[in-house]
Amino acid sequence: MSVLQEIQATKKPLSIIYITHEHADHFLGLEVFKAYRTSRILANSNVVDRINKVYQEKADKWKGTLGSAATSHTVAIKHSVLSNAA
């Protein structure tokens, strides 16, 4: 069962997807979540900057490995604003 199928099976809304770091398995393929139009994809500004720097290289690498099954759409990741207040 895929992650998307597991989420759908819960019958709960998906409101936020938080990207923790720039590894390709964390940001490539986010377009599968387009069914959740109300969800927001967030990461802190350092992570967004690093993803922007490596995105094309990672996408090209995985297209070479996966061919047409590889991601073909860039998904916007918004900068999150986190508070340090406890």
N, CA and C of each residue as an Amber inpcrd file, in Angstrom:
protein
   258
   0.8480000  -1.1690000   0.0000000   0.0000000   0.0000000   0.0000000
   0.9010000   1.2420000   0.0000000   0.5730000   2.2170000  -0.8290000
   1.3650000   3.4450000  -0.9020000   1.0230000   4.3710000   0.2630000
   1.8640000   5.3420000   0.4830000   1.6120000   6.3350000   1.5370000
   0.2920000   7.0450000   1.2670000   0.0480000   7.4060000   0.0190000
  -1.2010000   8.0870000  -0.3320000  -2.3980000   7.2060000  -0.0020000
  -2.3390000   5.9300000  -0.3390000  -3.4460000   5.0210000  -0.0420000
  -3.6580000   4.8770000   1.4720000  -2.5750000   4.8340000   2.2280000
  -2.6940000   4.7300000   3.6790000  -3.3700000   5.9790000   4.2570000
  -3.0170000   7.1410000   3.7450000  -3.6340000   8.3870000   4.2080000
  -5.1140000   8.3950000   3.8380000  -5.4190000   8.0300000   2.6050000
  -6.8210000   8.0070000   2.1660000  -7.6450000   7.0170000   2.9930000
  -7.0630000   5.9120000   3.3890000  -7.7820000   4.8950000   4.1610000
  -8.2010000   5.4040000   5.5390000  -7.5070000   6.4260000   6.0530000
  -7.8730000   6.9640000   7.3650000  -9.1520000   7.7860000   7.3030000
  -9.5230000   8.2470000   6.0950000 -10.7000000   9.1040000   5.8950000
 -10.5740000  10.4350000   6.6470000  -9.3430000  10.8020000   6.9810000
  -9.0920000  12.0650000   7.6700000  -8.5180000  13.0680000   6.6820000
  -8.7370000  14.3410000   6.9180000  -8.1800000  15.3530000   6.0100000
  -6.6660000  15.4670000   6.1800000  -6.0130000  15.7840000   5.1090000
  -4.5780000  16.0480000   5.1340000  -4.4220000  17.5510000   4.9530000
  -3.9720000  18.2360000   5.9940000  -3.9200000  19.6930000   5.9060000
  -2.5140000  20.2210000   5.6800000  -1.4920000  19.5400000   6.2010000
  -0.1220000  20.0310000   6.0560000   0.8190000  18.8670000   5.7730000
   1.6950000  19.0790000   4.8130000   2.8030000  18.1620000   4.5540000
   4.0520000  18.9710000   4.8680000   4.8330000  18.5150000   5.8280000
   6.0250000  19.2560000   6.2360000   7.2620000  18.5190000   5.7520000
   8.0570000  19.1940000   4.9350000   9.2770000  18.6140000   4.3760000
  10.4340000  18.9610000   5.3100000  11.0900000  17.9330000   5.8420000
  12.1200000  18.1490000   6.8590000  13.5110000  18.3940000   6.3020000
  13.7990000  17.8540000   5.1050000  15.1230000  18.0560000   4.5220000
  15.0820000  17.7650000   3.0270000  16.2210000  18.0050000   2.3770000
  16.2360000  18.0350000   0.9160000  16.5180000  16.6990000   0.2410000
  16.3800000  15.5950000   0.9310000  16.5420000  14.3040000   0.2490000
  15.3980000  14.1110000  -0.7430000  15.7290000  13.5560000  -1.9000000
  14.7520000  13.4120000  -2.9790000  13.5080000  12.6410000  -2.5530000
  13.6510000  11.6700000  -1.6600000  12.4820000  10.8970000  -1.2360000
  11.5340000  11.7080000  -0.3540000  11.9260000  12.9140000  -0.0080000
  11.0650000  13.7860000   0.7800000  10.3490000  14.8370000  -0.0620000
  10.8530000  15.1080000  -1.2670000  10.1940000  16.1670000  -2.0450000
   9.8390000  15.7920000  -3.4730000  10.4940000  14.8250000  -4.0770000
  10.0890000  14.4130000  -5.4210000   8.8210000  13.5720000  -5.3080000
   7.9040000  13.7700000  -6.1880000   6.6730000  12.9800000  -6.1630000
   5.5460000  13.5970000  -5.3540000   5.7230000  14.8200000  -4.8920000
   4.6640000  15.4600000  -4.1040000   3.3790000  15.6610000  -4.8900000
   3.4590000  15.5870000  -6.2230000   2.2450000  15.8130000  -7.0190000
   1.1840000  14.7450000  -6.7730000   1.5510000  13.5980000  -6.2010000
   0.5300000  12.5820000  -5.9070000  -0.4600000  13.0690000  -4.8600000
  -0.0870000  14.0960000  -4.1290000  -0.9670000  14.6340000  -3.0960000
  -1.8980000  15.7270000  -3.6140000  -1.9410000  15.9270000  -4.9410000
  -2.8020000  16.9760000  -5.4970000  -4.2750000  16.7210000  -5.2170000
  -4.6300000  15.4840000  -4.8800000  -6.0200000  15.1830000  -4.5120000
  -6.4230000  15.9530000  -3.2500000  -5.4400000  16.3160000  -2.4620000
  -5.6840000  17.0810000  -1.2410000  -5.4250000  18.5600000  -1.5320000
  -6.3130000  19.1620000  -2.2370000  -6.1150000  20.5520000  -2.6690000
  -6.0330000  21.5360000  -1.5140000  -6.5700000  21.1750000  -0.3720000
  -6.5300000  22.0850000   0.7650000  -5.2620000  21.9210000   1.5900000
  -4.4320000  20.9420000   1.2530000  -3.2140000  20.7500000   2.0380000
  -2.1460000  21.7510000   1.6040000  -1.3100000  22.0950000   2.5750000
  -0.1910000  23.0000000   2.3200000   1.0950000  22.2010000   2.4580000
   2.0500000  22.4630000   1.5860000   3.3540000  21.8230000   1.6640000
   4.3210000  22.8700000   2.1940000   4.9030000  22.5660000   3.3600000
   5.7460000  23.5330000   4.0500000   7.1290000  22.9710000   4.3400000
   8.0920000  23.8750000   4.4820000   9.4400000  23.5570000   4.9450000
  10.0460000  24.8610000   5.4410000  11.0590000  24.7590000   6.3000000
  11.6910000  26.0080000   6.7230000  12.5040000  26.5590000   5.5550000
  12.8690000  27.8180000   5.6510000  13.4940000  28.4990000   4.5120000
  14.8170000  27.8630000   4.1010000  15.5950000  27.3360000   5.0530000
  16.8530000  26.6760000   4.7000000  16.6000000  25.4350000   3.8590000
  15.5980000  24.6660000   4.2190000  15.2720000  23.4570000   3.4670000
  14.7670000  23.8240000   2.0750000  13.9020000  24.8130000   1.9760000
  13.4000000  25.2470000   0.6620000  14.5640000  25.6950000  -0.2230000
  15.4890000  26.4580000   0.3380000  16.6510000  26.9060000  -0.4400000
  17.4810000  25.7250000  -0.9310000  17.7130000  24.7390000  -0.0580000
  18.5030000  23.5740000  -0.4600000  17.7720000  22.7380000  -1.5090000
  16.4600000  22.5940000  -1.3590000  15.6820000  21.8600000  -2.3640000
  15.7830000  22.5690000  -3.7090000  15.6370000  23.8840000  -3.7080000
  15.7270000  24.6310000  -4.9620000  17.0870000  24.4460000  -5.6300000
  18.1480000  24.2920000  -4.8390000  19.4890000  24.1140000  -5.3950000
  19.6910000  22.7310000  -6.0050000  19.0660000  21.7000000  -5.4240000
  19.3210000  20.3220000  -5.8770000  18.1800000  19.7310000  -6.6890000
  17.0670000  20.4340000  -6.8100000  15.8700000  19.8520000  -7.4110000
  16.1290000  19.2640000  -8.7950000  16.6520000  20.0570000  -9.7020000
  16.8160000  19.5850000 -11.0780000  17.7790000  18.4180000 -11.1520000
  18.8660000  18.4850000 -10.4070000  19.8350000  17.3850000 -10.3830000
  19.1710000  16.0880000  -9.9030000  18.3890000  16.1720000  -8.8310000
  17.7110000  14.9820000  -8.2870000  16.6440000  14.4690000  -9.2550000
  15.8740000  15.3860000  -9.8420000  14.8310000  14.9850000 -10.7890000
  15.4550000  14.2840000 -11.9970000  16.5390000  14.8160000 -12.5200000
  17.2120000  14.2040000 -13.6680000  17.7610000  12.8270000 -13.3090000
  18.3430000  12.7050000 -12.1230000  18.8920000  11.4180000 -11.6770000
  17.7920000  10.3590000 -11.6450000  16.6530000  10.6910000 -11.0480000
  15.5830000   9.7070000 -10.8980000  14.8450000   9.4520000 -12.1970000
  14.8150000  10.4200000 -13.1060000  14.2530000  10.1670000 -14.4370000
  15.1090000   9.1550000 -15.1710000  16.4240000   9.2340000 -14.9870000
  17.3240000   8.2710000 -15.6050000  17.1200000   6.8680000 -15.0600000
  16.7610000   6.7760000 -13.7910000  16.5440000   5.4740000 -13.1570000
  15.1350000   4.9400000 -13.3870000  14.1230000   5.8060000 -13.2210000
  12.7310000   5.3770000 -13.2650000  12.0490000   5.5890000 -14.6070000
  12.6650000   6.3650000 -15.4860000  12.0560000   6.6430000 -16.7870000
  10.7530000   7.4020000 -16.6380000   9.7160000   6.9570000 -17.3460000
   8.4410000   7.6760000 -17.3390000   7.7140000   7.6140000 -15.9960000
   8.1400000   6.7340000 -15.1010000   7.5170000   6.6490000 -13.7750000
   8.0260000   7.7360000 -12.8310000   9.0580000   8.4530000 -13.2310000
   9.6280000   9.5050000 -12.3880000   8.7220000  10.7270000 -12.3720000
   8.9070000  11.5390000 -11.3540000   8.1310000  12.7650000 -11.2280000
   8.3470000  13.6750000 -12.4320000   7.2950000  14.3650000 -12.8240000
   7.4190000  15.2630000 -13.9680000   6.9220000  16.6640000 -13.6470000
   6.4480000  16.8830000 -12.4240000   5.8980000  18.1880000 -12.0510000
   6.5910000  18.7230000 -10.8070000   6.9310000  19.9860000 -10.8630000
   7.4710000  20.6520000  -9.6900000   6.3110000  21.1010000  -8.8240000
   6.4070000  20.8540000  -7.5340000   5.3710000  21.2630000  -6.5860000
   5.9450000  22.3570000  -5.7080000   5.2240000  23.4460000  -5.5820000
   5.6970000  24.5600000  -4.7670000   5.6910000  24.1880000  -3.2940000
   6.7910000  24.5070000  -2.6360000   6.9130000  24.2980000  -1.1930000
   7.0140000  25.6790000  -0.5730000   6.1070000  25.9670000   0.3450000
   6.0960000  27.2850000   0.9660000   6.9860000  27.3080000   2.1930000
   7.5770000  28.4750000   2.4480000   8.3930000  28.6680000   3.6460000
   7.4800000  28.6940000   4.8470000   7.8560000  27.9500000   5.8560000
   7.0750000  27.9930000   7.0960000   7.7310000  28.9880000   8.0400000
   6.9540000  29.5200000   8.9290000   7.4490000  30.4160000   9.9530000
   7.2020000  29.7200000  11.2820000   8.2850000  29.3010000  11.8990000
   8.1640000  28.5850000  13.1580000   8.5600000  29.5040000  14.3080000
   7.8390000  29.4010000  15.3630000   8.1370000  30.1960000  16.5500000
   8.9980000  29.3820000  17.5140000   9.9380000  30.0260000  18.1620000
  10.7440000  29.3630000  19.1880000  10.1100000  29.4720000  20.5630000
   8.9830000  30.1160000  20.6220000   8.3100000  30.2940000  21.9230000
   7.8130000  28.9550000  22.4360000   7.9770000  28.7270000  23.7230000
   7.5140000  27.4600000  24.3020000   6.1530000  27.6280000  24.9400000
